[in-house]
Amino acid sequence: MTVLELRGVTAGYGSAAAVRDLDLTVAAGEVVALLGPNGAGKTTTLRAAVGLIRPRSGEVLALGRAVDRRVDRTARHGVVLVPDSRAIFSGLSVRDNLRLAARRSGPRWDSALERLPRLAPLVDRRVGLLSGGEQQMLALAKALLMQPRVLLVDELSMGLAPVAVQELLPVVRGLAADLGVGVLLVEQHVDLALGVSDRGLVLHHGRAVLEAPAAELLADRDAVHRAYFGAD
Ligand code: ATP
């Protein structure tokens, strides 16, 4: 079952198109890696997918309905963005951050710790004192409390060492495998991203220039490299 579909989406800022004529689908239980160099349009794609920006043309369907600009409503339906800037209250404790997130959605605040047990001993710590990786874990935990069915993950690894990324990405994979969440994963660490994905799509100057099963892309890194640099 397709949970997210972009059909011929062109979107951008002012008169500049950052994403051009993009077709993309994500099925329930599937992880799709959205790859490409800086400025290729990855974040713009995620923003269009949740309704933060309106496509200039084309359409976005999530869970069978058209995505509009009512982002809160879309999130309540289970289409959830984990932004790259850590959307957390740094003066509050981990527990209070999770409580605030849970109050808006329903599940107990500590249910998120089942998938992120490394946060458990940190619940009383002020978020400002967490490491970057721990903050990303918290951002993911907050997204989980929204009970996502479609999860859009923007550079979980921002500023993190690959070892921290290696810990977080399997959590994302687990959501797809165990709960049937459809995941669109933006990630700079190409091999790590493809390692937990079913398919990969490379954007270059806003266009999809390569799309294939993740295993094929891992086996043909030259093709990925060429797509990154626009040689295809
Ligand atoms: P990165 O890997 O660097 O985060 P990206 O692939 O996510 O890049 P986008 O953030 O989607 O790329 O940006 C695509 C293009 O749109 C870039 O040329 C960028 O400068 C431009 N852009 C992004 N956000 C805005 C904005 N708010 N206003 C104007 N232009 C923007």
XYZ file of C-alpha atoms and ligand atoms in Angstrom:
263
model
C 0.000 0.000 0.000
C 1.339 3.396 -1.006
C 1.360 5.800 1.948
C 3.084 8.739 0.269
C 2.982 9.797 -3.345
C 4.387 12.842 -5.099
C 3.128 13.257 -8.644
C 4.973 15.646 -10.917
C 5.818 17.965 -8.032
C 7.549 21.223 -8.817
C 8.210 23.353 -5.755
C 10.537 26.088 -4.622
C 10.909 29.537 -3.212
C 9.878 32.670 -5.036
C 10.473 32.156 -8.728
C 13.209 29.525 -8.270
C 12.207 25.866 -8.504
C 14.179 23.729 -6.041
C 12.365 20.507 -7.041
C 11.262 19.843 -10.590
C 8.618 17.456 -11.850
C 9.326 14.894 -9.149
C 7.525 11.540 -8.977
C 8.107 9.544 -5.817
C 6.250 6.872 -3.873
C 6.764 5.300 -0.475
C 4.900 2.142 0.528
C 3.931 1.082 4.039
C 6.899 -0.644 5.642
C 9.308 0.735 3.081
C 12.338 2.978 3.637
C 13.281 5.171 0.689
C 16.586 7.055 0.838
C 16.458 10.506 -0.725
C 20.022 11.330 -1.709
C 21.845 14.115 -3.502
C 24.410 16.873 -3.034
C 23.875 20.033 -0.999
C 21.112 22.151 -2.455
C 19.712 19.304 -4.595
C 16.207 19.809 -3.183
C 15.961 17.080 -0.551
C 14.662 19.252 2.286
C 12.323 21.014 -0.126
C 10.885 17.628 -1.107
C 10.194 16.783 2.533
C 8.644 20.198 3.147
C 6.341 19.761 0.151
C 5.451 16.243 1.322
C 4.112 17.483 4.678
C 2.497 20.641 3.316
C 4.976 23.195 4.674
C 5.293 24.521 1.142
C 2.722 24.283 -1.599
C 3.902 22.761 -4.872
C 3.745 25.101 -7.815
C 2.458 22.184 -9.837
C 1.784 18.519 -9.278
C 0.255 16.994 -6.175
C 1.099 15.239 -2.955
C -1.000 12.408 -1.519
C -0.380 10.983 1.916
C -2.420 8.101 3.310
C -4.783 8.476 0.387
C -5.575 12.144 0.822
C -4.263 15.301 -0.715
C -1.775 17.095 1.505
C -2.657 20.742 1.990
C -1.127 23.519 4.065
C -2.840 22.412 7.297
C 0.357 20.877 8.613
C -0.942 20.189 12.145
C -3.877 18.261 10.790
C -1.651 16.289 8.449
C 0.619 15.462 11.409
C -2.373 14.279 13.447
C -3.174 11.904 10.606
C 0.304 10.450 11.052
C 2.439 12.245 8.482
C 5.342 13.387 10.635
C 8.518 15.301 9.816
C 11.664 14.916 11.921
C 13.374 18.195 11.048
C 17.128 18.581 10.812
C 17.136 21.492 13.231
C 16.481 19.871 16.559
C 12.960 20.943 17.463
C 13.349 20.656 21.183
C 13.089 22.890 24.225
C 16.640 22.967 25.474
C 15.885 24.436 28.906
C 13.520 21.579 29.756
C 14.362 18.033 30.734
C 14.110 15.094 28.350
C 11.072 13.900 30.325
C 9.285 17.255 29.994
C 9.992 17.383 26.275
C 8.498 13.930 25.862
C 5.526 14.821 28.063
C 4.801 17.869 25.946
C 4.972 15.782 22.778
C 2.800 13.028 24.269
C 0.135 15.436 25.480
C -0.568 16.440 21.907
C -0.958 12.919 20.637
C -2.043 10.303 23.171
C 0.493 7.603 24.021
C 2.368 7.620 27.322
C 5.504 9.757 27.181
C 7.745 6.873 28.205
C 6.475 4.536 25.475
C 8.996 6.194 23.144
C 11.831 4.860 25.314
C 11.066 1.273 24.299
C 12.659 1.901 20.917
C 15.235 4.354 22.213
C 16.369 2.799 25.498
C 19.545 4.862 25.556
C 17.378 7.871 26.414
C 15.996 6.197 29.544
C 18.859 7.086 31.895
C 18.796 10.664 30.567
C 15.155 11.541 31.242
C 15.954 13.987 34.049
C 18.715 15.743 32.146
C 18.248 19.179 30.658
C 18.193 18.852 26.881
C 20.826 21.552 26.473
C 23.296 19.218 28.170
C 22.717 16.272 25.816
C 25.181 15.332 23.101
C 24.193 15.901 19.490
C 23.365 12.223 19.014
C 21.271 12.152 22.161
C 19.382 15.229 20.971
C 18.649 13.493 17.676
C 17.399 10.483 19.617
C 15.051 12.806 21.462
C 13.848 14.354 18.201
C 13.094 10.854 16.940
C 11.388 9.925 20.221
C 9.142 12.973 19.947
C 8.223 11.996 16.400
C 7.356 8.470 17.595
C 4.907 9.890 20.110
C 3.009 11.334 17.137
C 2.327 7.707 16.098
C 3.567 8.209 12.544
C 2.439 6.170 9.569
C 4.583 8.217 7.227
C 7.863 9.479 8.648
C 10.028 12.029 6.859
C 13.491 12.160 8.332
C 15.765 15.079 7.489
C 19.432 14.403 8.157
C 19.287 12.688 11.465
C 23.048 12.675 11.225
C 23.464 16.459 11.015
C 26.775 17.142 12.686
C 27.068 13.641 14.092
C 29.837 11.100 13.836
C 28.992 8.076 11.654
C 29.001 5.914 14.775
C 26.052 7.894 16.179
C 24.256 7.593 12.852
C 24.809 3.847 12.900
C 22.859 3.731 16.124
C 19.944 5.868 14.970
C 19.291 4.494 11.492
C 18.373 0.971 12.655
C 15.694 2.525 14.855
C 14.227 4.081 11.728
C 14.446 0.743 9.895
C 12.702 -0.929 12.831
C 9.745 1.423 12.586
C 9.234 0.384 8.988
C 9.819 -3.316 9.576
C 7.853 -3.710 12.827
C 5.139 -1.061 12.556
C 4.731 -0.699 8.794
C 5.693 2.977 8.815
C 6.643 4.345 5.388
C 9.892 6.303 5.687
C 11.460 8.883 3.408
C 15.014 9.275 4.650
C 17.269 12.198 3.781
C 20.801 11.346 4.785
C 24.278 12.560 3.853
C 25.958 9.270 4.712
C 25.035 7.495 1.494
C 26.197 3.985 2.351
C 24.661 4.070 5.815
C 21.378 5.345 4.394
C 21.242 2.725 1.639
C 22.135 0.067 4.193
C 18.774 0.548 5.945
C 16.724 1.414 2.848
C 14.743 -0.581 0.305
C 15.166 1.938 -2.496
C 17.203 5.017 -3.176
C 16.556 8.082 -5.263
C 19.223 10.622 -6.171
C 18.243 14.226 -6.755
C 20.401 16.623 -8.714
C 19.349 20.240 -9.199
C 15.858 19.256 -8.100
C 15.434 16.413 -10.561
C 15.390 12.686 -9.908
C 18.394 11.447 -11.865
C 18.666 7.912 -10.514
C 16.251 5.589 -8.770
C 16.903 1.934 -7.976
C 16.705 -0.716 -5.263
C 19.140 0.116 -2.466
C 21.075 -3.115 -3.000
C 21.712 -2.165 -6.645
C 22.922 1.285 -5.691
C 25.232 -0.173 -3.050
C 26.650 -2.509 -5.680
C 27.175 0.291 -8.211
C 28.615 3.215 -6.312
C 29.985 4.668 -9.553
C 26.454 5.210 -10.818
C 25.545 6.956 -7.557
C 28.687 9.087 -7.774
C 27.917 10.098 -11.354
C 24.327 10.952 -10.429
C 25.566 13.112 -7.553
C 27.729 15.123 -9.863
C 25.197 15.303 -12.640
C 27.139 13.228 -15.145
C 24.175 10.960 -15.894
P 21.284 20.276 1.827
O 21.822 18.892 1.661
O 22.347 21.319 1.708
O 20.422 20.465 3.035
P 18.952 20.011 0.109
O 19.129 18.957 -0.922
O 18.136 19.674 1.299
O 20.374 20.561 0.538
P 17.159 22.209 -0.243
O 17.340 22.705 1.169
O 15.894 21.577 -0.586
O 18.359 21.245 -0.649
O 17.447 23.464 -1.195
C 17.228 23.422 -2.597
C 17.452 24.814 -3.170
O 16.489 25.727 -2.649
C 18.802 25.405 -2.823
O 19.266 26.107 -3.958
C 18.519 26.341 -1.682
O 19.431 27.411 -1.651
C 17.128 26.814 -1.996
N 16.379 27.143 -0.768
C 16.175 26.308 0.278
N 15.421 26.889 1.234
C 15.141 28.138 0.777
C 14.395 29.247 1.277
N 13.752 29.182 2.453
N 14.327 30.354 0.515
C 14.947 30.427 -0.680
N 15.663 29.417 -1.221
C 15.756 28.292 -0.515
